[in-house]
């Protein structure tokens, strides 16, 4: 499992933009900047849609004021779902990042198998990444939501 002080694993994501699907690397996302990355088990799910993502939407300006260059929401969904969810949540200041096959979450050691309920998903977590290095990491126990909340992460930046 990934730890504070580790480098973010190299990965390439497919991101849906106005001009189509583009490939974005972890270097593009994390180098030469400070990023808050939070992961949710699934787009459009209750806690994720009612509390987790909305907290970051509401507090985005406060993160930026504390020197955060980018806020990323990660889920094991496809890029089309992540774009639609971001639009539905007015997440204009948040990068909605799809880990379509869950391989990035697996590389972090933060994937979980929910079986027939939903298959491979992200464990709920949040981290601060500075120039590619993980400088803060909060991992939620099963069925919990507190440590990875925007309110808590704001105290760590």
CSV table of C-alpha atoms in Angstrom, one decimal, residues 43-58 73 81-94 96:
chain,number,residue,atom,x,y,z
A,43,UNK,CA,-20.1,8.2,-9.0
A,44,UNK,CA,-23.7,8.9,-8.3
A,45,UNK,CA,-23.7,6.9,-5.1
A,46,UNK,CA,-25.4,8.3,-2.0
A,47,UNK,CA,-22.5,9.4,0.3
A,48,UNK,CA,-20.3,10.3,-2.7
A,49,UNK,CA,-23.0,12.5,-4.2
A,50,UNK,CA,-24.5,13.9,-1.1
A,51,UNK,CA,-21.4,14.7,1.0
A,52,UNK,CA,-18.0,13.7,-0.4
A,53,UNK,CA,-17.8,15.5,-3.8
A,54,UNK,CA,-20.1,18.4,-2.7
A,55,UNK,CA,-17.7,19.2,0.2
A,56,UNK,CA,-14.8,19.7,-2.2
A,57,UNK,CA,-17.0,21.7,-4.5
A,58,UNK,CA,-18.0,24.1,-1.7
A,73,UNK,CA,-11.9,13.4,-7.7
A,81,UNK,CA,-19.7,8.8,-16.2
A,82,UNK,CA,-17.2,11.0,-14.4
A,83,UNK,CA,-17.9,13.9,-16.8
A,84,UNK,CA,-21.7,13.5,-16.3
A,85,UNK,CA,-21.3,13.3,-12.5
A,86,UNK,CA,-19.1,16.4,-12.4
A,87,UNK,CA,-21.6,18.3,-14.5
A,88,UNK,CA,-24.5,17.1,-12.3
A,89,UNK,CA,-22.6,18.3,-9.2
A,90,UNK,CA,-21.4,21.6,-10.6
A,91,UNK,CA,-17.9,20.4,-9.9
A,92,UNK,CA,-16.3,23.0,-12.2
A,93,UNK,CA,-13.2,23.5,-10.1
A,94,UNK,CA,-12.6,19.7,-9.7
A,96,UNK,CA,-13.1,14.3,-12.5
